[in-house]
């Protein structure tokens, strides 16, 4: 449904995307994961024809983006990170305006409004000025506007920023429901637990490159690792370096923290013995589960950070 | 699509109390205030020059001179009696402009064949030469009339009844001169309302710069413009959605302010506006002005980054256009070079158009040039704004 080949984009001398390749199938909920500034928003802007690019090809619905942008846009919706509606209009006025400028009229208009309102549970808010809505309600209106043209592809750019956990769950439930309608969703976020909750496939983007792309399940099985973090009590650096010399798989996270990148009991026992021999006190031992977060941190910071 | 954009724009403006005040209330109040403030400037009843008569002759003729000066309503008799010497000097240093001293023997000299005793005129040191000439002319007129009157009385025994028959006509200026103001009906004369209403209509119309540009910048900052772009709204469609509602607003402004000039200004004692004979002409000039104001607004809106910048630049530009264009100070008060310079302001073109219609009583044909110039200016500004917007956003919107 979406095919991106060798896509590159720079802002002046600064590269934003570098030789990106990606394919996304119909009905897939695709997570675009990356830290701030990784290039997620730039990628979504390019796919939506809001920003140009220097190199590469993009095909959507089998049509090249260049030359078919209006046709492609009419079948897609971009739900931007910012709340893109009018504060001084009511909820229903906003919905009618954005439907009107897309020339949705008559029975189709009523049907679109009903759908956008019911999916986002906006019924009781219709006559409220948008400025007076809560953060979560605003986010739901932002999504509702995107549903008006009954899009086949929905692009979400960090849609849960700045809202409470309950509203976030509501929005994730709504997005998950699009799978039943066979809609394709590209979901950009830096919240890994959200991606884990709703996505079928994930691409991790960092410094404008896709550093990993796979199904969520495969990614967690192959890449996500269990690990052990050991916090030490004022260790002597010379003694600590003797231990890391004996066990090179150990990673020194900082002056007082070690990470053993497995939960193998033999390895843990060996480490505890060495620490005892070197008379280094242990403050705490933590076991970390296999998560997208640990994989993400491994991939984006080469294991130098502990989230 | 256009209907949705128009509805949205109207709702946003109607809910912006500050914009409504700037667009409708502010210019109406300006018209009322300026019409009242300038009421006397265009009135034939206003006294501009103060004078005093020091009558040292004390004759019928000297009394008549004082009496005739008093009849002239453009002259104001000084509030206290002035005596020659220091008293006179102090008064001239104060706000007395002229002192007419009728020296002893003046009346006798006036009636004689060879006048040897002239009237003495003292003037304040800051009096303008043209004012001096006008006052001397007024005095000369009075003295000539009195001399003729004296001669007629001397001739009365030879031509019985001649003095009585001509006496009244001697002082009747209207039997000698009638004044016809260009473009006005015979009995009408230019008033403060005729001068100030066109000025403040033009100024008020350009005030759409502020609400229009601030709404546009808010749309840009709230990403609604980006969203519209994602919904295939092109720059021409976007601009049309802005131009049409603001043209309607400008038309409402124009007719509202004409209504204020016609019906509210007279309630406060100033003369009513007579809006000329050409509705087509008014629509032509106001449409041209609308395009010029909208084009300027859009250019500001796409060139700045914040509402604060738009408000400041829009306000300054409005005042500069107004000051240069003769809105604040009428062009006929300006030096010639400044009058030429004022033609750079589109407000000046619009003002001239309205003055042609309201003050000079001309028709649509007379304002065609101004209307086309304004529309051309507006079109150019819109093209420039579209080009900048396309460059800033990197594509169609």
XYZ file of C-alpha atoms in Angstrom:
704
model
C 0.000 0.000 0.000
C 2.868 2.349 0.858
C 6.279 1.840 -0.716
C 9.208 4.110 0.048
C 12.450 3.635 -1.821
C 15.771 5.305 -1.068
C 14.152 8.432 0.392
C 16.499 11.238 1.436
C 15.717 14.709 2.700
C 17.979 17.475 4.005
C 17.287 20.871 5.534
C 20.146 22.843 4.088
C 23.279 20.958 5.049
C 21.524 18.989 7.781
C 20.297 15.574 6.698
C 16.854 14.707 8.079
C 16.264 11.381 6.316
C 18.914 9.179 4.749
C 18.165 6.524 2.134
C 14.988 5.269 3.752
C 13.310 2.124 2.469
C 9.972 0.913 3.758
C 6.924 -1.104 2.700
C 3.640 -1.102 4.570
C 0.725 -3.361 3.681
C -3.028 -2.712 3.801
C -4.673 -3.020 7.211
C -1.365 -2.848 9.050
C -0.871 -0.709 12.146
C 2.675 0.394 11.625
C 4.659 1.984 14.426
C 7.285 4.574 13.675
C 9.463 4.717 16.748
C 12.286 7.112 17.369
C 13.595 9.755 19.730
C 12.760 13.428 19.238
C 14.436 14.760 16.109
C 14.861 11.302 14.591
C 12.944 12.247 11.438
C 9.496 10.795 12.146
C 7.544 14.022 11.579
C 9.610 14.830 8.490
C 8.790 11.408 7.050
C 5.062 11.873 7.719
C 5.130 15.376 6.242
C 6.770 14.057 3.077
C 4.304 11.189 2.692
C 1.473 13.715 3.043
C 2.963 16.033 0.465
C 3.488 18.796 3.002
C 7.262 18.845 2.536
C 9.378 18.133 -0.481
C 12.325 15.733 -0.662
C 15.561 15.586 -2.616
C 15.911 11.925 -3.507
C 13.909 8.727 -3.672
C 10.496 7.457 -4.682
C 7.227 7.115 -2.819
C 4.270 5.093 -4.041
C 0.920 5.028 -2.277
C -2.035 3.005 -3.582
C 0.279 2.080 -6.463
C 0.490 5.738 -7.485
C 3.646 7.788 -7.459
C 3.368 10.603 -4.904
C 4.850 13.036 -7.399
C 2.038 14.050 -9.727
C -0.758 12.277 -7.855
C -0.679 14.104 -4.561
C -4.261 15.407 -4.673
C -5.668 12.002 -5.558
C -3.619 10.303 -2.831
C -4.469 12.912 -0.211
C -8.190 12.505 -0.798
C -7.884 8.871 0.397
C -5.647 9.628 3.405
C -5.791 11.619 6.624
C -2.979 13.197 8.568
C -3.616 13.729 12.261
C -0.870 16.154 13.242
C 0.868 16.323 16.572
C -0.452 19.881 17.078
C -4.142 20.404 17.724
C -5.072 21.600 14.262
C -8.540 23.085 14.635
C -10.154 26.402 15.572
C -10.369 27.184 19.281
C -13.104 29.759 18.703
C -15.397 27.332 16.884
C -17.491 24.694 18.579
C -16.772 21.010 18.072
C -19.554 20.605 15.512
C -18.569 23.817 13.704
C -15.012 22.520 13.401
C -16.196 19.162 12.098
C -18.563 20.791 9.591
C -15.875 23.204 8.411
C -13.275 20.511 7.749
C -15.912 18.334 6.066
C -17.068 21.307 3.991
C -13.636 22.164 2.623
C -13.302 18.540 1.499
C -16.607 18.965 -0.371
C -18.366 16.309 1.712
C -22.073 17.113 1.398
C -25.580 15.784 1.868
C -26.026 12.234 3.171
C -22.274 11.562 2.994
C -21.698 14.548 5.285
C -24.144 13.318 7.914
C -22.673 9.826 7.721
C -19.112 11.120 8.091
C -20.053 13.338 11.006
C -21.874 10.490 12.763
C -18.878 8.219 12.308
C -16.297 10.772 13.470
C -18.452 11.745 16.452
C -19.304 8.231 17.595
C -15.810 6.735 17.155
C -14.325 9.565 19.199
C -17.233 9.862 21.653
C -17.803 13.529 20.970
C -21.624 13.440 21.198
C -21.895 15.397 24.434
C -19.287 17.966 23.366
C -20.738 19.135 20.048
C -21.820 22.594 21.164
C -18.785 23.256 23.341
C -16.185 25.734 22.136
C -13.065 23.774 21.295
C -10.946 26.018 23.510
C -12.881 24.801 26.553
C -12.272 21.069 25.953
C -9.895 19.060 28.118
C -6.592 17.854 26.661
C -7.974 14.400 25.927
C -11.167 15.765 24.369
C -9.117 18.030 22.130
C -7.043 15.068 21.000
C -10.236 13.160 20.202
C -11.554 16.075 18.160
C -8.203 16.244 16.358
C -8.622 12.587 15.402
C -12.320 13.013 14.575
C -11.496 15.671 11.967
C -9.118 13.187 10.351
C -11.849 10.588 9.965
C -14.264 12.807 8.039
C -13.152 11.742 4.557
C -13.301 8.038 5.514
C -9.566 7.617 4.826
C -7.938 4.333 3.836
C -4.650 5.414 5.413
C -4.338 7.383 8.655
C -1.119 9.025 9.720
C -0.845 9.783 13.417
C 1.994 11.999 14.579
C 2.410 11.572 18.344
C -1.334 11.803 19.024
C -1.168 11.245 22.771
C 1.264 13.963 23.792
C 0.304 15.823 26.942
C -2.792 13.886 27.988
C -3.762 11.789 30.979
C -3.406 7.965 30.964
C -7.148 7.366 30.690
C -7.487 9.552 27.609
C -4.397 7.930 26.156
C -5.948 4.480 26.555
C -9.158 5.740 24.916
C -7.222 6.985 21.918
C -5.196 3.790 21.616
C -8.416 1.752 21.746
C -9.864 3.916 18.980
C -6.777 3.469 16.823
C -6.737 -0.286 17.431
C -10.342 -0.407 16.221
C -9.237 0.798 12.768
C -7.730 -2.651 12.201
C -11.282 -4.043 12.047
C -12.109 -1.523 9.337
C -9.030 -2.693 7.383
C -7.544 0.812 7.518
C -3.812 1.249 7.377
C -2.341 3.261 10.246
C 1.106 4.782 10.491
C 1.604 5.621 14.141
C 4.545 7.797 15.060
C 5.543 7.996 18.699
C 8.385 7.919 21.125
C 6.217 6.164 23.709
C 7.332 2.562 23.340
C 4.549 1.071 25.417
C 1.991 2.570 23.035
C 3.707 1.020 20.040
C 3.808 -2.321 21.864
C 0.095 -2.065 22.611
C -1.268 -1.337 19.158
C 1.220 -1.982 16.376
C 1.719 -4.978 14.126
C 4.966 -3.775 12.629
C 7.581 -1.373 13.875
C 10.383 0.638 12.335
C 12.933 2.262 14.618
C 14.198 5.467 13.123
C 17.271 7.236 14.420
C 19.257 10.134 12.948
C 17.179 9.868 9.775
C 17.884 6.173 9.202
C 15.738 3.111 9.802
C 17.923 1.034 12.049
C 15.448 -1.817 12.506
C 12.145 -2.782 10.873
C 10.231 -5.957 11.663
C 7.001 -7.305 13.053
C 6.609 -6.373 16.681
C 6.633 -10.015 17.741
C 9.857 -10.850 15.906
C 11.511 -7.726 17.101
C 10.793 -8.514 20.736
C 11.868 -12.158 20.388
C 15.049 -11.474 18.485
C 16.176 -8.152 19.692
C 14.713 -7.397 23.070
C 16.895 -8.800 25.826
C 16.485 -9.523 29.475
C 19.257 -8.059 31.545
C 20.442 -7.540 35.100
C 21.449 -4.172 36.513
C 23.667 -4.229 39.587
C 24.104 -1.064 41.601
C 27.340 -1.042 43.599
C 28.355 0.657 46.809
C 31.241 3.064 46.115
C 33.328 0.605 44.057
C 37.047 1.090 43.616
C 37.601 1.720 39.869
C 40.732 -0.450 39.720
C 38.913 -3.404 41.265
C 35.931 -2.840 39.011
C 38.115 -2.871 35.912
C 39.625 -6.197 37.043
C 36.099 -7.652 37.052
C 35.191 -6.252 33.631
C 38.497 -7.686 32.382
C 37.420 -11.135 33.496
C 33.816 -10.734 32.224
C 34.021 -8.654 29.018
C 30.247 -8.994 28.388
C 29.635 -6.682 31.358
C 28.773 -3.079 30.531
C 29.672 -0.267 32.828
C 26.661 2.056 32.783
C 28.295 4.572 35.081
C 30.731 4.609 38.020
C 28.383 2.616 40.252
C 26.280 0.549 37.855
C 26.994 -2.593 35.889
C 24.750 -4.282 33.341
C 24.876 -8.003 32.598
C 23.087 -8.401 29.258
C 21.454 -11.745 30.159
C 19.670 -13.331 33.072
C 21.717 -16.511 32.880
C 22.121 -17.798 36.464
C 25.701 -18.998 35.930
C 26.727 -15.570 34.741
C 25.028 -13.886 37.685
C 26.686 -16.290 40.142
C 30.110 -15.675 38.600
C 29.656 -11.917 38.852
C 28.541 -12.079 42.481
C 31.580 -14.199 43.340
C 33.946 -11.746 41.674
C 32.336 -8.806 43.474
C 32.767 -10.604 46.788
C 36.397 -11.387 46.017
C 37.058 -7.754 45.209
C 35.134 -6.696 48.343
C 32.729 -4.480 46.433
C 29.426 -3.960 48.217
C 26.110 -4.410 46.359
C 23.384 -1.808 46.852
C 20.676 -3.318 44.603
C 20.109 -5.943 41.904
C 17.382 -5.306 39.296
C 16.081 -7.711 36.657
C 14.890 -6.037 33.454
C 12.210 -7.660 31.298
C 12.427 -8.028 27.520
C 10.752 -4.903 26.142
C 10.767 -2.778 23.088
C 12.185 -0.115 25.322
C 15.309 -2.103 26.088
C 15.740 -2.911 22.431
C 15.184 0.704 21.504
C 17.745 1.879 24.007
C 20.223 -0.725 22.854
C 19.806 0.274 19.262
C 19.742 4.028 19.694
C 22.308 4.503 22.423
C 24.492 1.422 21.951
C 23.581 0.289 25.426
C 25.104 3.264 27.138
C 21.943 4.352 28.833
C 19.651 2.735 31.231
C 16.126 3.923 30.819
C -15.853 24.407 -0.113
C -16.067 28.167 -0.440
C -19.246 28.211 1.619
C -17.485 26.374 4.463
C -14.568 28.788 4.353
C -16.843 31.824 4.344
C -18.895 30.482 7.255
C -15.752 29.800 9.253
C -14.260 33.219 8.576
C -17.469 35.037 9.525
C -17.827 33.012 12.735
C -14.234 33.758 13.722
C -14.667 37.489 13.130
C -18.053 37.701 14.820
C -16.601 36.046 17.928
C -13.640 38.399 18.040
C -14.937 41.388 19.998
C -11.718 43.348 19.549
C -11.832 42.920 15.782
C -15.454 44.054 15.667
C -14.621 47.110 17.724
C -11.689 47.963 15.457
C -13.701 47.413 12.287
C -17.020 49.042 13.104
C -17.065 51.005 16.347
C -13.685 52.736 16.111
C -14.206 54.351 12.664
C -17.769 55.359 13.551
C -16.538 57.085 16.696
C -13.767 58.740 14.671
C -16.336 60.123 12.256
C -18.437 61.531 15.074
C -15.471 63.044 16.896
C -13.743 64.499 13.832
C -16.951 65.882 12.366
C -17.610 67.646 15.650
C -14.018 68.769 16.105
C -13.729 70.228 12.607
C -17.276 71.536 12.511
C -16.236 75.177 12.859
C -13.282 74.924 10.468
C -15.642 74.690 7.513
C -18.314 76.928 8.996
C -18.843 80.498 7.761
C -19.923 81.424 11.300
C -16.608 80.821 12.980
C -14.574 83.852 14.048
C -10.886 83.367 13.290
C -9.579 86.913 13.891
C -9.942 89.083 16.961
C -9.961 92.836 16.635
C -10.500 95.926 18.733
C -11.679 99.382 17.727
C -10.145 102.388 19.480
C -12.524 105.143 18.542
C -10.800 108.492 19.109
C -13.036 110.212 16.560
C -16.453 109.450 18.115
C -18.579 110.352 15.092
C -21.499 108.683 13.349
C -19.087 107.336 10.755
C -16.639 105.971 13.340
C -19.552 104.283 15.143
C -20.707 102.847 11.848
C -17.233 101.412 11.158
C -17.332 99.608 14.518
C -20.858 98.439 13.824
C -20.019 97.050 10.359
C -16.979 95.218 11.673
C -19.188 93.665 14.342
C -21.563 92.355 11.654
C -18.804 90.285 10.094
C -19.086 86.864 11.775
C -15.587 85.803 10.802
C -14.262 88.570 13.052
C -14.395 88.464 16.828
C -14.436 91.675 18.848
C -11.781 91.708 21.563
C -13.233 90.905 24.961
C -12.209 94.184 26.703
C -11.769 97.831 25.910
C -8.293 98.632 24.686
C -6.562 101.938 25.207
C -3.612 103.175 23.167
C -0.121 102.701 24.545
C 0.925 99.843 26.835
C -2.621 98.577 27.079
C -2.693 98.051 23.320
C 0.736 96.415 23.274
C -0.259 93.978 26.016
C -3.433 93.057 24.168
C -1.501 92.445 20.927
C 0.938 90.273 22.854
C -2.039 88.376 24.224
C -4.574 87.142 21.651
C -5.647 90.352 19.970
C -4.794 90.209 16.270
C -5.732 93.655 14.995
C -6.461 97.019 16.582
C -8.185 99.650 14.439
C -7.586 103.164 15.730
C -10.004 105.698 14.280
C -7.922 108.799 14.794
C -9.536 112.205 15.452
C -10.642 113.849 12.183
C -10.783 110.549 10.269
C -14.524 110.775 9.570
C -14.194 114.303 8.242
C -11.252 113.284 6.131
C -13.173 110.285 4.728
C -15.932 112.549 3.503
C -13.575 115.087 2.002
C -12.329 115.023 -1.567
C -8.733 114.415 -0.520
C -8.373 112.134 2.489
C -5.374 113.106 4.496
C -6.025 111.336 7.785
C -5.666 107.565 7.370
C -7.005 104.913 9.709
C -4.343 103.369 11.916
C -4.074 99.572 12.014
C -1.931 97.787 14.619
C -1.302 94.091 14.059
C 0.073 91.315 16.289
C 3.670 90.460 15.424
C 2.808 86.847 14.485
C -0.043 87.675 12.129
C 0.099 85.916 8.776
C 0.407 88.136 5.712
C -2.658 86.632 4.050
C -4.686 87.344 7.177
C -3.447 90.956 7.157
C -4.431 91.319 3.502
C -7.902 89.900 4.175
C -8.482 92.218 7.141
C -7.235 95.234 5.230
C -9.543 94.270 2.385
C -12.484 94.012 4.761
C -11.671 97.423 6.232
C -11.197 98.973 2.806
C -14.579 97.593 1.732
C -16.247 99.159 4.764
C -14.510 102.493 4.221
C -15.393 102.543 0.509
C -19.034 101.869 1.331
C -19.065 104.644 3.909
C -17.397 107.054 1.510
C -19.934 106.237 -1.230
C -22.718 106.589 1.313
C -21.425 110.017 2.304
C -21.204 111.069 -1.330
C -24.732 109.802 -2.019
C -26.064 111.817 0.899
C -24.308 114.899 -0.516
C -25.956 114.158 -3.882
C -29.400 113.622 -2.350
C -30.544 117.226 -2.761
C -29.650 117.046 -6.441
C -31.025 113.516 -6.964
C -33.826 113.183 -4.428
C -34.119 109.700 -2.841
C -30.807 108.387 -4.267
C -29.315 107.759 -0.828
C -32.378 105.882 0.461
C -32.659 103.776 -2.690
C -29.050 102.585 -2.652
C -28.324 102.512 1.071
C -29.519 98.958 1.693
C -27.894 97.566 -1.468
C -24.528 99.042 -0.510
C -24.027 96.498 2.270
C -25.666 93.535 0.531
C -22.720 91.347 -0.572
C -24.980 88.681 -2.054
C -26.264 91.146 -4.666
C -22.662 91.495 -5.852
C -21.172 87.990 -5.447
C -22.590 84.433 -5.353
C -20.387 81.474 -4.467
C -20.715 78.097 -6.199
C -18.642 75.235 -4.699
C -17.356 72.864 -7.340
C -19.597 69.803 -7.613
C -22.074 70.950 -5.010
C -25.560 72.177 -5.570
C -26.010 75.951 -5.501
C -27.105 76.223 -1.894
C -24.641 73.649 -0.508
C -21.173 74.247 0.871
C -18.340 71.889 1.981
C -18.666 70.758 5.572
C -16.538 68.982 8.127
C -18.661 65.866 7.638
C -18.022 65.839 3.878
C -14.301 66.038 4.594
C -14.028 63.658 7.527
C -16.367 60.805 6.541
C -14.358 59.798 3.425
C -11.122 59.970 5.434
C -12.315 57.708 8.196
C -14.062 55.314 5.840
C -10.719 54.758 4.107
C -8.861 54.476 7.409
C -11.454 52.110 8.880
C -11.402 49.855 5.833
C -7.658 49.408 6.161
C -8.140 48.357 9.762
C -9.033 44.872 8.524
C -5.257 44.437 8.299
C -5.114 43.622 12.004
C -7.896 41.025 12.441
C -7.246 39.467 9.052
C -3.534 38.991 9.538
C -3.873 37.851 13.148
C -6.473 35.217 12.235
C -4.245 33.989 9.401
C -1.188 33.765 11.654
C -3.214 31.919 14.292
C -4.270 29.452 11.619
C -0.660 28.998 10.634
C 0.474 28.512 14.216
C -2.389 26.173 15.100
C -1.523 24.085 12.044
C -4.989 24.442 10.589
C -3.392 25.781 7.406
C -1.229 22.686 7.221
C -4.280 20.535 7.791
C -6.158 22.370 5.041
C -3.202 21.782 2.759
C -3.415 18.091 3.602
C -7.061 18.313 2.555
C -6.097 19.635 -0.885
C -6.907 23.305 -0.294
C -4.805 25.337 -2.732
C -3.479 28.881 -2.214
C -6.020 30.426 -4.633
C -8.853 28.640 -2.803
C -7.477 29.713 0.549
C -7.128 33.334 -0.573
C -10.614 33.368 -2.081
C -11.933 32.148 1.244
C -10.307 35.172 2.846
C -10.987 37.834 0.206
C -14.747 37.371 -0.131
C -15.728 37.679 3.563
C -13.487 40.670 4.136
C -14.881 42.400 1.050
C -18.344 41.911 2.501
C -17.130 43.288 5.837
C -15.622 46.312 4.082
C -18.908 46.982 2.281
C -20.774 46.810 5.601
C -18.230 49.261 7.040
C -18.645 51.713 4.164
C -22.437 51.835 4.301
C -22.455 51.878 8.097
C -20.127 54.864 8.143
C -22.108 56.647 5.451
C -25.164 56.023 7.645
C -23.347 57.466 10.654
C -22.439 60.535 8.606
C -25.994 60.987 7.329
C -28.016 60.246 10.441
C -25.874 60.300 13.610
C -23.571 63.239 12.983
C -26.511 65.721 12.654
C -27.795 64.553 16.040
C -24.615 65.999 17.559
C -25.019 69.321 15.814
C -22.641 68.884 12.891
C -23.897 68.981 9.283
C -25.184 65.739 7.734
C -23.250 63.903 5.038
C -24.528 64.112 1.473
C -23.062 61.025 -0.187
C -23.249 62.253 -3.780
C -25.257 60.683 -6.546
C -23.297 57.601 -7.575
C -23.872 54.342 -5.705
C -21.891 52.589 -8.454
C -18.992 54.949 -7.824
C -19.062 54.230 -4.081
C -19.060 50.485 -4.754
C -16.196 50.848 -7.258
C -13.958 52.838 -4.916
C -14.777 50.713 -1.874
C -14.152 47.465 -3.778
C -10.786 48.767 -4.938
C -9.952 49.835 -1.392
C -11.030 46.420 -0.114
C -8.646 44.639 -2.444
C -5.810 46.991 -1.500
C -6.436 46.464 2.227
C -6.872 42.678 1.888
C -3.741 42.377 -0.256
C -1.737 44.347 2.303
C -3.157 42.196 5.125
C -2.235 38.959 3.404
C 1.248 40.202 2.614
C 1.811 41.081 6.272
C 0.254 37.805 7.423
C 2.577 35.633 5.335
C 5.673 37.737 6.005
C 5.688 37.755 9.816
C 5.866 35.028 12.403
C 3.702 36.170 15.267
C 0.429 37.890 16.045
C 2.380 40.561 17.932
C 4.445 41.361 14.847
C 1.326 41.493 12.663
C -0.466 43.816 15.078
C 2.499 46.147 15.362
C 3.401 46.240 11.677
C -0.256 46.401 10.614
C -0.955 49.276 13.005
C 2.131 51.232 11.986
C 1.482 50.725 8.282
C -2.123 51.826 8.701
C -1.113 55.030 10.475
C 1.670 55.747 7.951
C -0.653 55.203 4.992
C -3.182 57.455 6.712
C -0.696 60.202 7.564
C 0.851 60.222 4.091
C -2.455 59.768 2.304
C -4.205 62.801 3.749
C -6.487 61.004 6.189
C -5.169 62.697 9.303
C -4.166 65.998 7.756
C -6.142 66.960 4.631
C -3.965 67.138 1.557
C -4.823 70.771 0.865
C -3.043 71.703 4.117
C 0.145 70.006 2.913
C 2.964 71.722 0.988
C 3.049 70.930 -2.719
C 5.940 68.459 -2.437
C 4.146 66.626 0.341
C 0.960 66.511 -1.707
C 2.887 64.795 -4.496
C 4.456 62.405 -1.995
C 1.045 61.581 -0.561
C 0.087 60.003 -3.882
C 2.273 57.045 -2.896
C -0.278 55.945 -0.331
C -3.171 53.800 -1.576
C -5.283 55.500 1.095
C -4.769 58.739 -0.850
C -6.197 57.150 -4.013
C -9.238 55.895 -2.127
C -9.699 59.206 -0.364
C -9.559 61.138 -3.635
C -12.143 58.731 -5.046
C -14.539 59.284 -2.164
C -13.964 63.059 -2.214
C -14.766 63.031 -5.946
C -18.057 61.353 -5.117
C -19.032 63.014 -1.834
C -17.506 66.482 -2.067
C -17.206 67.170 -5.777
C -20.410 65.369 -6.732
C -18.793 63.426 -9.587
C -19.945 60.078 -10.966
C -18.534 56.575 -11.456
C -16.501 57.569 -14.509
C -14.474 60.022 -12.469
C -13.350 57.348 -9.979
C -12.488 54.636 -12.489
C -8.753 55.413 -12.401
C -8.558 55.398 -8.598
C -10.615 52.203 -8.390
C -8.463 50.364 -10.927
C -5.243 51.587 -9.286
C -6.431 50.323 -5.903
C -7.541 46.970 -7.339
C -4.202 46.650 -9.152
C -2.292 47.422 -5.966
C -4.357 44.828 -4.081
C -3.839 42.219 -6.793
C -0.098 42.798 -6.758
C 0.047 42.447 -2.975
C -1.964 39.198 -3.163
C 0.342 37.759 -5.823
C 3.362 38.654 -3.713
C 1.721 37.115 -0.631
C 0.913 33.911 -2.551
C 4.489 33.682 -3.801
C 5.933 34.143 -0.299
C 3.490 31.639 1.185
C 4.314 29.054 -1.471
C 8.030 29.550 -0.814
C 7.624 29.369 2.954
C 5.584 26.190 2.894
C 7.581 24.548 0.143
C 4.587 23.626 -1.995
C 1.050 24.655 -2.840
C 0.151 26.002 0.578
